[in-house]
Amino acid sequence: MSFDRSIRIAPSILSADFADFGREIRAVEDQGADWVHVDVMDGHFVPNLTFGPPAVKAFRPHVKTVMDVHLMIAPVDPYIEAYAAAGADVITAHLEAGPHVHRTLQAIRATGKKAGLALNPGTGIEAVEYLLDMVDLVLVMTVNPGFGGQKFIAPQLEKIAKLRAMIGDRPVHIQVDGGITPETAPLVAAAGADVLVAGSAVFTGGSVSAPAPYGNNIRAIRTAAEAAVAGKAA
Ligand code: DX5
Ligand code: ZN
């Protein structure tokens, strides 16, 4: 059975209504989300603050798909077990969060969760060369982490393509995060990304009481990405 690299769309709830996460999560999953991306920020590793373990625990019962927790925090090791206990399915730590990333990945794997490793735009892929057997996912940041609605950093496309070649046929997803829209989705998909995080491009035009635009936005991103992959394969 070959590894499933079909395109997955992971809306980031950072762009959802902060007064209504339960209903927003249910709405975006009903409208076609494959994963739910939860951006954890500590005001130290990134200049913004979001969700502690209790908040993630509160989201858990509303998530029917995959709860994909992106830890933009440093230090990260002391909090891994708490986010695992809160119900994360995937726990992604930043390579830049501390000096012992191999140990961090061991700690995530020890919880039984899927392990992700995130690279900031300034970090090269040579940093992951000896870690590819420790991860289920490598997250290439296509913005500087901390906020939704930022501009896509196009030079990351070359990094994605080189990472895709480095991964080879290992069962490792490439996730991209930041500035993903129907316009940038085909670029990252053609380069080799298969899990696309999108916040502002999904949570726009709709609401929990009128969620249809969420579905249109997800379909626009997915269709553009899949067309690029098909075009590449042709
Ligand atoms: C940024 C977060 C991203 C962000 C994406 O630090 O990690 O997940 O929410 O937002 P958009 O899709 O609006 O760029
Ligand atoms: Zn994120």
mmCIF file of C-alpha atoms and ligand atoms in Angstrom:
data_model
loop_
_atom_site.group_PDB
_atom_site.id
_atom_site.type_symbol
_atom_site.label_atom_id
_atom_site.label_comp_id
_atom_site.label_asym_id
_atom_site.label_seq_id
_atom_site.Cartn_x
_atom_site.Cartn_y
_atom_site.Cartn_z
ATOM 1 C CA MET A 1 0.000 0.000 0.000
ATOM 2 C CA SER A 2 1.741 3.220 -1.119
ATOM 3 C CA PHE A 3 1.749 6.247 1.147
ATOM 4 C CA ASP A 4 -1.277 8.505 0.562
ATOM 5 C CA ARG A 5 -0.010 11.894 -0.626
ATOM 6 C CA SER A 6 -3.397 13.082 -1.866
ATOM 7 C CA ILE A 7 -4.075 16.746 -1.215
ATOM 8 C CA ARG A 8 -5.492 17.535 2.246
ATOM 9 C CA ILE A 9 -6.843 20.920 3.290
ATOM 10 C CA ALA A 10 -6.320 21.911 6.934
ATOM 11 C CA PRO A 11 -8.152 25.141 7.834
ATOM 12 C CA SER A 12 -6.433 27.085 10.614
ATOM 13 C CA ILE A 13 -8.870 28.174 13.326
ATOM 14 C CA LEU A 14 -6.634 31.176 13.982
ATOM 15 C CA SER A 15 -8.863 32.888 11.409
ATOM 16 C CA ALA A 16 -12.143 31.565 12.894
ATOM 17 C CA ASP A 17 -14.542 33.425 15.185
ATOM 18 C CA PHE A 18 -12.779 33.426 18.578
ATOM 19 C CA ALA A 19 -16.164 33.560 20.296
ATOM 20 C CA ASP A 20 -17.453 30.386 18.638
ATOM 21 C CA PHE A 21 -14.755 27.731 18.095
ATOM 22 C CA GLY A 22 -16.945 24.671 18.601
ATOM 23 C CA ARG A 23 -19.437 25.690 15.945
ATOM 24 C CA GLU A 24 -16.690 26.977 13.624
ATOM 25 C CA ILE A 25 -14.849 23.641 13.801
ATOM 26 C CA ARG A 26 -18.041 21.701 13.064
ATOM 27 C CA ALA A 27 -18.953 24.071 10.226
ATOM 28 C CA VAL A 28 -15.592 23.892 8.489
ATOM 29 C CA GLU A 29 -15.474 20.095 8.769
ATOM 30 C CA ASP A 30 -19.017 19.844 7.400
ATOM 31 C CA GLN A 31 -17.830 22.044 4.527
ATOM 32 C CA GLY A 32 -15.002 19.667 3.578
ATOM 33 C CA ALA A 33 -11.980 20.265 5.821
ATOM 34 C CA ASP A 34 -9.712 17.206 5.990
ATOM 35 C CA TRP A 35 -7.835 18.299 9.148
ATOM 36 C CA VAL A 36 -8.321 21.098 11.673
ATOM 37 C CA HIS A 37 -5.140 23.128 12.213
ATOM 38 C CA VAL A 38 -4.732 24.595 15.718
ATOM 39 C CA ASP A 39 -2.096 27.324 15.990
ATOM 40 C CA VAL A 40 -0.582 27.416 19.481
ATOM 41 C CA MET A 41 1.405 30.594 20.163
ATOM 42 C CA ASP A 42 3.222 31.633 23.358
ATOM 43 C CA GLY A 43 4.121 35.320 22.883
ATOM 44 C CA HIS A 44 7.820 34.336 23.133
ATOM 45 C CA PHE A 45 8.725 32.115 20.168
ATOM 46 C CA VAL A 46 6.241 34.172 18.122
ATOM 47 C CA PRO A 47 4.811 37.642 18.877
ATOM 48 C CA ASN A 48 1.261 36.427 19.496
ATOM 49 C CA LEU A 49 -0.652 34.411 22.108
ATOM 50 C CA THR A 50 -3.334 31.803 21.494
ATOM 51 C CA PHE A 51 -4.335 28.414 22.940
ATOM 52 C CA GLY A 52 -3.195 26.553 26.083
ATOM 53 C CA PRO A 53 -3.921 22.837 26.651
ATOM 54 C CA PRO A 54 -7.328 23.547 28.273
ATOM 55 C CA ALA A 55 -8.490 25.363 25.134
ATOM 56 C CA VAL A 56 -7.285 22.522 22.895
ATOM 57 C CA LYS A 57 -9.059 20.038 25.194
ATOM 58 C CA ALA A 58 -12.266 22.068 24.739
ATOM 59 C CA PHE A 59 -11.895 21.933 20.936
ATOM 60 C CA ARG A 60 -11.362 18.146 20.907
ATOM 61 C CA PRO A 61 -14.991 16.923 21.132
ATOM 62 C CA HIS A 62 -15.911 19.090 18.136
ATOM 63 C CA VAL A 63 -13.187 17.683 15.852
ATOM 64 C CA LYS A 64 -14.267 14.620 13.872
ATOM 65 C CA THR A 65 -11.307 14.567 11.467
ATOM 66 C CA VAL A 66 -7.702 15.189 12.597
ATOM 67 C CA MET A 67 -6.683 17.753 15.220
ATOM 68 C CA ASP A 68 -3.366 19.047 13.917
ATOM 69 C CA VAL A 69 -1.633 21.075 16.645
ATOM 70 C CA HIS A 70 1.127 23.448 15.536
ATOM 71 C CA LEU A 71 3.244 24.425 18.558
ATOM 72 C CA MET A 72 4.857 27.810 17.971
ATOM 73 C CA ILE A 73 6.284 27.795 21.488
ATOM 74 C CA ALA A 74 9.723 27.636 23.126
ATOM 75 C CA PRO A 75 10.643 25.709 25.140
ATOM 76 C CA VAL A 76 8.358 23.052 23.677
ATOM 77 C CA ASP A 77 9.375 19.826 25.518
ATOM 78 C CA PRO A 78 7.671 20.713 28.842
ATOM 79 C CA TYR A 79 4.284 21.036 27.093
ATOM 80 C CA ILE A 80 4.212 18.045 24.727
ATOM 81 C CA GLU A 81 2.448 15.686 27.117
ATOM 82 C CA ALA A 82 -0.187 18.299 27.998
ATOM 83 C CA TYR A 83 -1.127 18.867 24.351
ATOM 84 C CA ALA A 84 -1.153 15.126 23.751
ATOM 85 C CA ALA A 85 -3.466 14.651 26.748
ATOM 86 C CA ALA A 86 -5.654 17.492 25.414
ATOM 87 C CA GLY A 87 -6.349 15.302 22.389
ATOM 88 C CA ALA A 88 -3.978 16.398 19.597
ATOM 89 C CA ASP A 89 -3.649 13.809 16.822
ATOM 90 C CA VAL A 90 -0.593 15.473 15.267
ATOM 91 C CA ILE A 91 1.875 17.503 17.327
ATOM 92 C CA THR A 92 4.243 19.699 15.356
ATOM 93 C CA ALA A 93 7.195 21.389 17.053
ATOM 94 C CA HIS A 94 9.521 23.985 15.560
ATOM 95 C CA LEU A 95 13.090 22.898 14.903
ATOM 96 C CA GLU A 96 14.139 26.342 16.118
ATOM 97 C CA ALA A 97 12.359 25.966 19.494
ATOM 98 C CA GLY A 98 15.333 24.440 21.268
ATOM 99 C CA PRO A 99 18.771 22.820 21.062
ATOM 100 C CA HIS A 100 17.647 19.148 21.145
ATOM 101 C CA VAL A 101 15.095 18.609 18.375
ATOM 102 C CA HIS A 102 15.805 14.853 18.161
ATOM 103 C CA ARG A 103 14.808 14.526 21.819
ATOM 104 C CA THR A 104 11.699 16.649 21.178
ATOM 105 C CA LEU A 105 10.601 14.297 18.404
ATOM 106 C CA GLN A 106 11.282 11.287 20.636
ATOM 107 C CA ALA A 107 9.044 12.888 23.275
ATOM 108 C CA ILE A 108 6.225 13.449 20.770
ATOM 109 C CA ARG A 109 6.491 9.892 19.460
ATOM 110 C CA ALA A 110 6.471 8.596 23.069
ATOM 111 C CA THR A 111 2.959 10.039 23.479
ATOM 112 C CA GLY A 112 1.748 7.874 20.574
ATOM 113 C CA LYS A 113 0.828 10.924 18.484
ATOM 114 C CA LYS A 114 1.985 11.724 14.946
ATOM 115 C CA ALA A 115 5.140 13.860 15.028
ATOM 116 C CA GLY A 116 5.612 16.974 12.909
ATOM 117 C CA LEU A 117 8.665 19.166 12.513
ATOM 118 C CA ALA A 118 8.211 22.804 11.440
ATOM 119 C CA LEU A 119 10.838 24.922 9.674
ATOM 120 C CA ASN A 120 10.741 28.704 9.721
ATOM 121 C CA PRO A 121 11.392 30.424 6.384
ATOM 122 C CA GLY A 122 15.040 31.038 7.289
ATOM 123 C CA THR A 123 15.801 27.405 8.168
ATOM 124 C CA GLY A 124 17.270 25.154 5.480
ATOM 125 C CA ILE A 125 16.219 21.551 4.893
ATOM 126 C CA GLU A 126 19.679 20.237 5.703
ATOM 127 C CA ALA A 127 18.523 20.546 9.318
ATOM 128 C CA VAL A 128 16.049 17.674 8.857
ATOM 129 C CA GLU A 129 18.322 15.277 6.931
ATOM 130 C CA TYR A 130 18.920 13.029 9.985
ATOM 131 C CA LEU A 131 15.375 13.376 11.323
ATOM 132 C CA LEU A 132 13.243 12.066 8.452
ATOM 133 C CA ASP A 133 12.781 8.694 10.147
ATOM 134 C CA MET A 134 11.558 10.483 13.307
ATOM 135 C CA VAL A 135 8.689 12.419 11.693
ATOM 136 C CA ASP A 136 5.321 11.843 10.047
ATOM 137 C CA LEU A 137 5.212 15.383 8.658
ATOM 138 C CA VAL A 138 7.549 18.269 7.852
ATOM 139 C CA LEU A 139 5.889 21.700 7.960
ATOM 140 C CA VAL A 140 7.447 24.321 5.679
ATOM 141 C CA MET A 141 6.342 27.752 6.894
ATOM 142 C CA THR A 142 5.473 29.989 3.956
ATOM 143 C CA VAL A 143 5.116 33.043 6.221
ATOM 144 C CA ASN A 144 6.991 34.088 9.369
ATOM 145 C CA PRO A 145 4.872 32.476 12.106
ATOM 146 C CA GLY A 146 2.610 34.485 14.367
ATOM 147 C CA PHE A 147 -0.293 35.804 12.351
ATOM 148 C CA GLY A 148 -2.840 34.905 9.715
ATOM 149 C CA GLY A 149 -3.370 36.940 6.569
ATOM 150 C CA GLN A 150 0.319 37.467 5.719
ATOM 151 C CA LYS A 151 1.938 37.415 2.263
ATOM 152 C CA PHE A 152 3.226 34.101 0.871
ATOM 153 C CA ILE A 153 7.053 33.879 0.819
ATOM 154 C CA ALA A 154 7.664 32.522 -2.692
ATOM 155 C CA PRO A 155 11.334 31.399 -2.305
ATOM 156 C CA GLN A 156 10.024 28.640 -0.015
ATOM 157 C CA LEU A 157 8.836 26.839 -3.167
ATOM 158 C CA GLU A 158 12.398 25.774 -3.952
ATOM 159 C CA LYS A 159 12.756 24.525 -0.370
ATOM 160 C CA ILE A 160 9.570 22.441 -0.722
ATOM 161 C CA ALA A 161 10.799 20.854 -3.960
ATOM 162 C CA LYS A 162 14.203 20.019 -2.474
ATOM 163 C CA LEU A 163 12.547 18.606 0.657
ATOM 164 C CA ARG A 164 10.237 16.475 -1.483
ATOM 165 C CA ALA A 165 13.281 14.987 -3.205
ATOM 166 C CA MET A 166 15.002 14.390 0.160
ATOM 167 C CA ILE A 167 11.933 12.588 1.562
ATOM 168 C CA GLY A 168 11.752 10.220 -1.401
ATOM 169 C CA ASP A 169 9.289 7.400 -0.725
ATOM 170 C CA ARG A 170 9.379 7.748 3.064
ATOM 171 C CA PRO A 171 5.850 8.000 4.585
ATOM 172 C CA VAL A 172 6.292 11.683 5.427
ATOM 173 C CA HIS A 173 3.814 14.429 4.523
ATOM 174 C CA ILE A 174 4.931 17.913 3.500
ATOM 175 C CA GLN A 175 2.650 20.498 5.099
ATOM 176 C CA VAL A 176 2.718 24.182 4.143
ATOM 177 C CA ASP A 177 1.335 26.980 6.241
ATOM 178 C CA GLY A 178 0.879 30.670 5.578
ATOM 179 C CA GLY A 179 -0.514 32.646 2.638
ATOM 180 C CA ILE A 180 -2.119 29.548 1.071
ATOM 181 C CA THR A 181 -4.876 30.627 -1.357
ATOM 182 C CA PRO A 182 -6.301 29.276 -4.638
ATOM 183 C CA GLU A 183 -3.460 31.225 -6.299
ATOM 184 C CA THR A 184 -0.567 29.837 -4.236
ATOM 185 C CA ALA A 185 -2.003 26.334 -3.683
ATOM 186 C CA PRO A 186 -1.023 25.042 -7.155
ATOM 187 C CA LEU A 187 2.530 26.326 -6.675
ATOM 188 C CA VAL A 188 3.089 24.498 -3.389
ATOM 189 C CA ALA A 189 1.320 21.350 -4.605
ATOM 190 C CA ALA A 190 3.415 21.214 -7.776
ATOM 191 C CA ALA A 191 6.519 21.628 -5.602
ATOM 192 C CA GLY A 192 5.509 18.598 -3.521
ATOM 193 C CA ALA A 193 3.344 19.749 -0.598
ATOM 194 C CA ASP A 194 0.319 17.563 0.196
ATOM 195 C CA VAL A 195 -1.190 19.067 3.384
ATOM 196 C CA LEU A 196 -2.202 22.682 2.863
ATOM 197 C CA VAL A 197 -2.998 24.865 5.873
ATOM 198 C CA ALA A 198 -5.184 27.877 5.138
ATOM 199 C CA GLY A 199 -6.725 30.326 7.587
ATOM 200 C CA SER A 200 -7.833 33.595 6.052
ATOM 201 C CA ALA A 201 -8.475 32.018 2.637
ATOM 202 C CA VAL A 202 -10.986 29.580 4.172
ATOM 203 C CA PHE A 203 -12.644 31.623 6.915
ATOM 204 C CA THR A 204 -13.685 34.429 4.607
ATOM 205 C CA GLY A 205 -17.127 35.331 3.314
ATOM 206 C CA GLY A 206 -18.956 32.902 5.599
ATOM 207 C CA SER A 207 -19.975 32.312 9.197
ATOM 208 C CA VAL A 208 -21.215 29.475 11.383
ATOM 209 C CA SER A 209 -24.762 30.398 10.409
ATOM 210 C CA ALA A 210 -23.888 30.719 6.700
ATOM 211 C CA PRO A 211 -20.933 28.313 6.179
ATOM 212 C CA ALA A 212 -21.304 27.630 2.450
ATOM 213 C CA PRO A 213 -18.468 30.064 1.547
ATOM 214 C CA TYR A 214 -16.136 27.952 3.712
ATOM 215 C CA GLY A 215 -16.906 24.999 1.431
ATOM 216 C CA ASN A 216 -16.432 27.078 -1.706
ATOM 217 C CA ASN A 217 -13.096 28.354 -0.385
ATOM 218 C CA ILE A 218 -11.885 24.849 0.530
ATOM 219 C CA ARG A 219 -12.947 23.509 -2.887
ATOM 220 C CA ALA A 220 -11.176 26.373 -4.693
ATOM 221 C CA ILE A 221 -7.921 25.640 -2.880
ATOM 222 C CA ARG A 222 -8.217 21.864 -3.310
ATOM 223 C CA THR A 223 -9.188 22.019 -7.001
ATOM 224 C CA ALA A 224 -6.297 24.355 -7.812
ATOM 225 C CA ALA A 225 -3.818 22.139 -5.972
ATOM 226 C CA GLU A 226 -5.104 18.897 -7.502
ATOM 227 C CA ALA A 227 -5.027 20.375 -10.998
ATOM 228 C CA ALA A 228 -1.389 21.290 -10.533
ATOM 229 C CA VAL A 229 -0.520 17.783 -9.335
ATOM 230 C CA ALA A 230 -2.420 16.221 -12.252
ATOM 231 C CA GLY A 231 -0.724 18.567 -14.676
ATOM 232 C CA LYS A 232 2.672 17.606 -13.304
ATOM 233 C CA ALA A 233 1.891 13.898 -13.577
ATOM 234 C CA ALA A 234 0.678 14.243 -17.185
HETATM 235 C C1 DX5 B 1 0.832 31.545 11.165
HETATM 236 C C2 DX5 B 1 0.052 30.265 11.391
HETATM 237 C C3 DX5 B 1 -0.731 29.894 10.168
HETATM 238 C C4 DX5 B 1 -1.750 30.927 9.845
HETATM 239 C C5 DX5 B 1 -2.128 30.778 8.404
HETATM 240 O O1 DX5 B 1 1.748 31.685 12.187
HETATM 241 O O2 DX5 B 1 0.921 29.210 11.682
HETATM 242 O O3 DX5 B 1 -1.386 28.650 10.352
HETATM 243 O O4 DX5 B 1 -2.867 30.789 10.654
HETATM 244 O O5 DX5 B 1 -2.941 31.850 8.137
HETATM 245 P P1 DX5 B 1 -3.200 32.321 6.635
HETATM 246 O O6 DX5 B 1 -3.680 31.089 5.917
HETATM 247 O O7 DX5 B 1 -4.249 33.370 6.808
HETATM 248 O O8 DX5 B 1 -1.909 32.824 6.100
HETATM 249 ZN ZN ZN B 2 0.079 26.955 11.722
#
